[in-house]
Amino acid sequence: SCLELGEAYSPTPAPLLAAMLAAFAAAPLLAGHAPQGRASPPASSALPSPKWSPRGYAAAAPALSRGLQASVALLVGAAVLAPTSRLARRRGGPARSPLFGRGARLQRVARRSAEADVERWVGENKVVVFSKTWCPFCQTAKEALSAAGADFIAVELDEREDGDEIQDVLGERTGARTVPRVFVGGTCIG
């Protein structure tokens, strides 16, 4: 439901939070151990530290079951990235997804592609304008080049999926990520 004007914002709706707290209270506190007639949880010294550790939440609370770890994480706002595997517990670290590291490889591939595109455009054309369609300075630069009769190509970064990568390449090559970036004869003039 939408908040009415003047209502306080709560990141977790009160009924959901109450249900989560009830489920947490009813769950066994330690993995494989059911509460034995206790009305309250054991003393705080018997519970694992709630602090996050560099090896992940599961390493900070190894005695808690995975389901309970997720519940606790949800309640305290921590992020559980992956459930802990047996192998990871033996190694003392969190489990890793088989996709771990692929994002960085894809970024490197996109980066190389952007570098190659910039080199090709600048090498094959006398005048290249790296621009954004909404930028008034870019529009002025393109109008000035047109008025001067220059034969140029305009690469509209905001219309390309790899626009950010191209802008990063331009930033390293010219010292600035701002647009327009105008190349004449392979040299950036501004």
mmCIF file of C-alpha atoms in Angstrom:
data_model
loop_
_atom_site.group_PDB
_atom_site.id
_atom_site.type_symbol
_atom_site.label_atom_id
_atom_site.label_comp_id
_atom_site.label_asym_id
_atom_site.label_seq_id
_atom_site.Cartn_x
_atom_site.Cartn_y
_atom_site.Cartn_z
ATOM 1 C CA SER A 1 0.000 0.000 0.000
ATOM 2 C CA CYS A 2 1.103 3.581 -0.595
ATOM 3 C CA LEU A 3 2.082 5.798 2.296
ATOM 4 C CA GLU A 4 -0.375 8.508 3.200
ATOM 5 C CA LEU A 5 0.951 12.037 3.543
ATOM 6 C CA GLY A 6 2.475 12.433 6.980
ATOM 7 C CA GLU A 7 2.972 8.704 7.612
ATOM 8 C CA ALA A 8 6.387 7.624 8.781
ATOM 9 C CA TYR A 9 8.427 5.625 6.282
ATOM 10 C CA SER A 10 9.408 2.146 7.381
ATOM 11 C CA PRO A 11 11.674 0.055 5.147
ATOM 12 C CA THR A 12 9.917 -3.119 6.320
ATOM 13 C CA PRO A 13 6.129 -3.013 6.794
ATOM 14 C CA ALA A 14 5.180 -3.586 10.443
ATOM 15 C CA PRO A 15 3.036 -6.731 9.816
ATOM 16 C CA LEU A 16 5.851 -8.327 7.812
ATOM 17 C CA LEU A 17 8.416 -7.433 10.457
ATOM 18 C CA ALA A 18 6.165 -8.881 13.169
ATOM 19 C CA ALA A 19 5.745 -12.113 11.178
ATOM 20 C CA MET A 20 9.507 -12.359 10.628
ATOM 21 C CA LEU A 21 10.190 -11.802 14.315
ATOM 22 C CA ALA A 22 7.630 -14.470 15.228
ATOM 23 C CA ALA A 23 9.234 -16.928 12.791
ATOM 24 C CA PHE A 24 12.659 -16.091 14.164
ATOM 25 C CA ALA A 25 11.516 -16.605 17.741
ATOM 26 C CA ALA A 26 9.954 -19.969 16.853
ATOM 27 C CA ALA A 27 13.036 -21.249 14.959
ATOM 28 C CA PRO A 28 15.777 -23.265 16.660
ATOM 29 C CA LEU A 29 18.607 -20.938 17.677
ATOM 30 C CA LEU A 30 21.447 -23.292 16.860
ATOM 31 C CA ALA A 31 21.666 -25.548 13.838
ATOM 32 C CA GLY A 32 20.337 -28.981 14.765
ATOM 33 C CA HIS A 33 19.206 -27.902 18.231
ATOM 34 C CA ALA A 34 15.612 -27.244 19.156
ATOM 35 C CA PRO A 35 14.830 -25.003 22.122
ATOM 36 C CA GLN A 36 14.263 -27.137 25.184
ATOM 37 C CA GLY A 37 11.451 -25.482 27.069
ATOM 38 C CA ARG A 38 13.151 -22.120 27.248
ATOM 39 C CA ALA A 39 10.940 -19.078 27.344
ATOM 40 C CA SER A 40 13.840 -16.840 26.325
ATOM 41 C CA PRO A 41 16.955 -17.357 24.245
ATOM 42 C CA PRO A 42 20.176 -18.413 25.953
ATOM 43 C CA ALA A 43 22.495 -15.749 27.369
ATOM 44 C CA SER A 44 24.078 -13.517 24.756
ATOM 45 C CA SER A 45 27.502 -15.075 25.383
ATOM 46 C CA ALA A 46 26.145 -18.403 24.080
ATOM 47 C CA LEU A 47 25.158 -16.871 20.754
ATOM 48 C CA PRO A 48 27.644 -16.264 17.957
ATOM 49 C CA SER A 49 28.739 -12.693 17.359
ATOM 50 C CA PRO A 50 26.202 -10.836 15.160
ATOM 51 C CA LYS A 51 28.998 -8.813 13.577
ATOM 52 C CA TRP A 52 29.880 -9.276 9.956
ATOM 53 C CA SER A 53 33.287 -10.826 9.338
ATOM 54 C CA PRO A 54 35.545 -10.480 6.290
ATOM 55 C CA ARG A 55 34.730 -14.104 5.405
ATOM 56 C CA GLY A 56 31.029 -13.317 5.195
ATOM 57 C CA TYR A 57 27.991 -13.483 7.442
ATOM 58 C CA ALA A 58 28.033 -17.304 7.605
ATOM 59 C CA ALA A 59 31.566 -17.237 9.025
ATOM 60 C CA ALA A 60 30.499 -14.772 11.722
ATOM 61 C CA ALA A 61 27.669 -17.054 12.853
ATOM 62 C CA PRO A 62 28.766 -20.611 11.934
ATOM 63 C CA ALA A 63 26.439 -22.314 14.407
ATOM 64 C CA LEU A 64 23.262 -20.815 12.952
ATOM 65 C CA SER A 65 21.413 -22.803 10.309
ATOM 66 C CA ARG A 66 21.405 -21.317 6.789
ATOM 67 C CA GLY A 67 17.690 -20.558 6.931
ATOM 68 C CA LEU A 68 18.102 -18.846 10.267
ATOM 69 C CA GLN A 69 21.136 -16.929 8.975
ATOM 70 C CA ALA A 70 18.973 -15.581 6.170
ATOM 71 C CA SER A 71 16.208 -14.643 8.630
ATOM 72 C CA VAL A 72 18.646 -12.883 10.933
ATOM 73 C CA ALA A 73 20.265 -11.134 7.976
ATOM 74 C CA LEU A 74 16.876 -9.944 6.780
ATOM 75 C CA LEU A 75 15.999 -8.657 10.224
ATOM 76 C CA VAL A 76 19.223 -6.761 10.759
ATOM 77 C CA GLY A 77 19.530 -5.588 7.160
ATOM 78 C CA ALA A 78 22.666 -7.586 6.284
ATOM 79 C CA ALA A 79 23.153 -9.020 2.841
ATOM 80 C CA VAL A 80 23.631 -12.742 2.387
ATOM 81 C CA LEU A 81 25.433 -13.168 -0.906
ATOM 82 C CA ALA A 82 25.502 -16.951 -1.123
ATOM 83 C CA PRO A 83 24.730 -19.862 1.179
ATOM 84 C CA THR A 84 27.821 -21.451 2.653
ATOM 85 C CA SER A 85 28.838 -24.737 1.036
ATOM 86 C CA ARG A 86 30.556 -27.554 2.912
ATOM 87 C CA LEU A 87 33.758 -26.998 0.972
ATOM 88 C CA ALA A 88 33.666 -23.283 1.728
ATOM 89 C CA ARG A 89 33.109 -23.976 5.434
ATOM 90 C CA ARG A 90 36.164 -26.258 5.425
ATOM 91 C CA ARG A 91 38.183 -23.543 3.689
ATOM 92 C CA GLY A 92 36.829 -20.928 6.077
ATOM 93 C CA GLY A 93 35.221 -18.708 3.452
ATOM 94 C CA PRO A 94 31.863 -18.107 1.746
ATOM 95 C CA ALA A 95 30.647 -20.144 -1.196
ATOM 96 C CA ARG A 96 31.279 -18.705 -4.630
ATOM 97 C CA SER A 97 28.913 -18.766 -7.507
ATOM 98 C CA PRO A 98 30.124 -20.440 -10.695
ATOM 99 C CA LEU A 99 29.528 -17.032 -12.306
ATOM 100 C CA PHE A 100 31.956 -15.344 -9.862
ATOM 101 C CA GLY A 101 34.435 -13.183 -11.766
ATOM 102 C CA ARG A 102 32.643 -13.290 -15.116
ATOM 103 C CA GLY A 103 31.439 -9.709 -14.712
ATOM 104 C CA ALA A 104 35.027 -8.454 -14.569
ATOM 105 C CA ARG A 105 35.936 -10.488 -17.671
ATOM 106 C CA LEU A 106 32.931 -9.100 -19.542
ATOM 107 C CA GLN A 107 33.934 -5.563 -18.542
ATOM 108 C CA ARG A 108 37.457 -6.140 -19.894
ATOM 109 C CA VAL A 109 36.032 -7.443 -23.182
ATOM 110 C CA ALA A 110 33.686 -4.431 -23.469
ATOM 111 C CA ARG A 111 36.594 -2.144 -22.619
ATOM 112 C CA ARG A 112 38.822 -3.642 -25.335
ATOM 113 C CA SER A 113 35.969 -3.359 -27.815
ATOM 114 C CA ALA A 114 35.428 0.321 -26.912
ATOM 115 C CA GLU A 115 39.162 1.026 -27.256
ATOM 116 C CA ALA A 116 39.201 -0.665 -30.673
ATOM 117 C CA ASP A 117 36.132 1.294 -31.805
ATOM 118 C CA VAL A 118 37.644 4.637 -30.738
ATOM 119 C CA GLU A 119 40.940 3.801 -32.494
ATOM 120 C CA ARG A 120 39.106 2.756 -35.664
ATOM 121 C CA TRP A 121 36.857 5.863 -35.787
ATOM 122 C CA VAL A 122 39.710 8.275 -35.077
ATOM 123 C CA GLY A 123 42.041 6.481 -37.502
ATOM 124 C CA GLU A 124 39.585 6.197 -40.405
ATOM 125 C CA ASN A 125 38.017 9.680 -40.273
ATOM 126 C CA LYS A 126 39.523 13.156 -40.560
ATOM 127 C CA VAL A 127 37.090 14.604 -37.997
ATOM 128 C CA VAL A 128 35.255 12.697 -35.247
ATOM 129 C CA VAL A 129 32.916 14.219 -32.667
ATOM 130 C CA PHE A 130 32.067 12.171 -29.575
ATOM 131 C CA SER A 131 28.790 13.692 -28.483
ATOM 132 C CA LYS A 132 25.506 13.286 -26.630
ATOM 133 C CA THR A 133 22.224 14.209 -28.299
ATOM 134 C CA TRP A 134 20.960 16.282 -25.363
ATOM 135 C CA CYS A 135 24.189 18.277 -24.833
ATOM 136 C CA PRO A 136 23.979 21.926 -25.999
ATOM 137 C CA PHE A 137 27.793 22.198 -26.254
ATOM 138 C CA CYS A 138 27.858 19.119 -28.493
ATOM 139 C CA GLN A 139 25.134 20.619 -30.666
ATOM 140 C CA THR A 140 27.109 23.865 -30.977
ATOM 141 C CA ALA A 141 30.296 21.980 -31.939
ATOM 142 C CA LYS A 142 28.461 19.935 -34.598
ATOM 143 C CA GLU A 143 26.786 23.078 -36.003
ATOM 144 C CA ALA A 144 30.147 24.884 -36.168
ATOM 145 C CA LEU A 145 31.756 21.949 -37.994
ATOM 146 C CA SER A 146 28.818 21.774 -40.426
ATOM 147 C CA ALA A 147 28.977 25.541 -41.051
ATOM 148 C CA ALA A 148 32.714 25.229 -41.765
ATOM 149 C CA GLY A 149 31.963 22.497 -44.310
ATOM 150 C CA ALA A 150 33.853 19.824 -42.372
ATOM 151 C CA ASP A 151 33.157 16.216 -43.252
ATOM 152 C CA PHE A 152 32.799 14.565 -39.832
ATOM 153 C CA ILE A 153 31.174 11.654 -38.071
ATOM 154 C CA ALA A 154 29.341 12.073 -34.790
ATOM 155 C CA VAL A 155 29.348 9.219 -32.279
ATOM 156 C CA GLU A 156 26.322 9.788 -30.033
ATOM 157 C CA LEU A 157 27.360 8.153 -26.751
ATOM 158 C CA ASP A 158 23.903 8.356 -25.155
ATOM 159 C CA GLU A 159 22.454 6.263 -27.980
ATOM 160 C CA ARG A 160 24.995 3.443 -27.630
ATOM 161 C CA GLU A 161 24.983 0.617 -25.096
ATOM 162 C CA ASP A 162 28.759 0.927 -24.769
ATOM 163 C CA GLY A 163 28.653 4.725 -24.408
ATOM 164 C CA ASP A 164 30.014 4.680 -20.849
ATOM 165 C CA GLU A 165 32.938 2.442 -21.834
ATOM 166 C CA ILE A 166 33.737 4.700 -24.802
ATOM 167 C CA GLN A 167 33.590 7.731 -22.512
ATOM 168 C CA ASP A 168 36.013 6.003 -20.104
ATOM 169 C CA VAL A 169 38.419 5.348 -22.986
ATOM 170 C CA LEU A 170 38.154 8.993 -24.058
ATOM 171 C CA GLY A 171 38.823 10.067 -20.473
ATOM 172 C CA GLU A 172 42.058 8.096 -20.349
ATOM 173 C CA ARG A 173 43.132 9.150 -23.821
ATOM 174 C CA THR A 174 42.341 12.876 -23.516
ATOM 175 C CA GLY A 175 42.324 13.524 -19.769
ATOM 176 C CA ALA A 176 38.591 14.324 -19.652
ATOM 177 C CA ARG A 177 35.375 12.335 -19.962
ATOM 178 C CA THR A 178 33.308 15.386 -20.879
ATOM 179 C CA VAL A 179 31.687 15.838 -24.266
ATOM 180 C CA PRO A 180 32.057 17.005 -26.900
ATOM 181 C CA ARG A 181 35.437 15.412 -27.633
ATOM 182 C CA VAL A 182 36.511 16.481 -31.104
ATOM 183 C CA PHE A 183 39.346 14.711 -32.930
ATOM 184 C CA VAL A 184 40.914 16.253 -36.039
ATOM 185 C CA GLY A 185 43.519 14.180 -37.874
ATOM 186 C CA GLY A 186 43.769 11.763 -34.939
ATOM 187 C CA THR A 187 44.414 14.504 -32.358
ATOM 188 C CA CYS A 188 41.918 15.637 -29.738
ATOM 189 C CA ILE A 189 41.397 19.391 -30.021
ATOM 190 C CA GLY A 190 38.810 19.631 -27.267
#
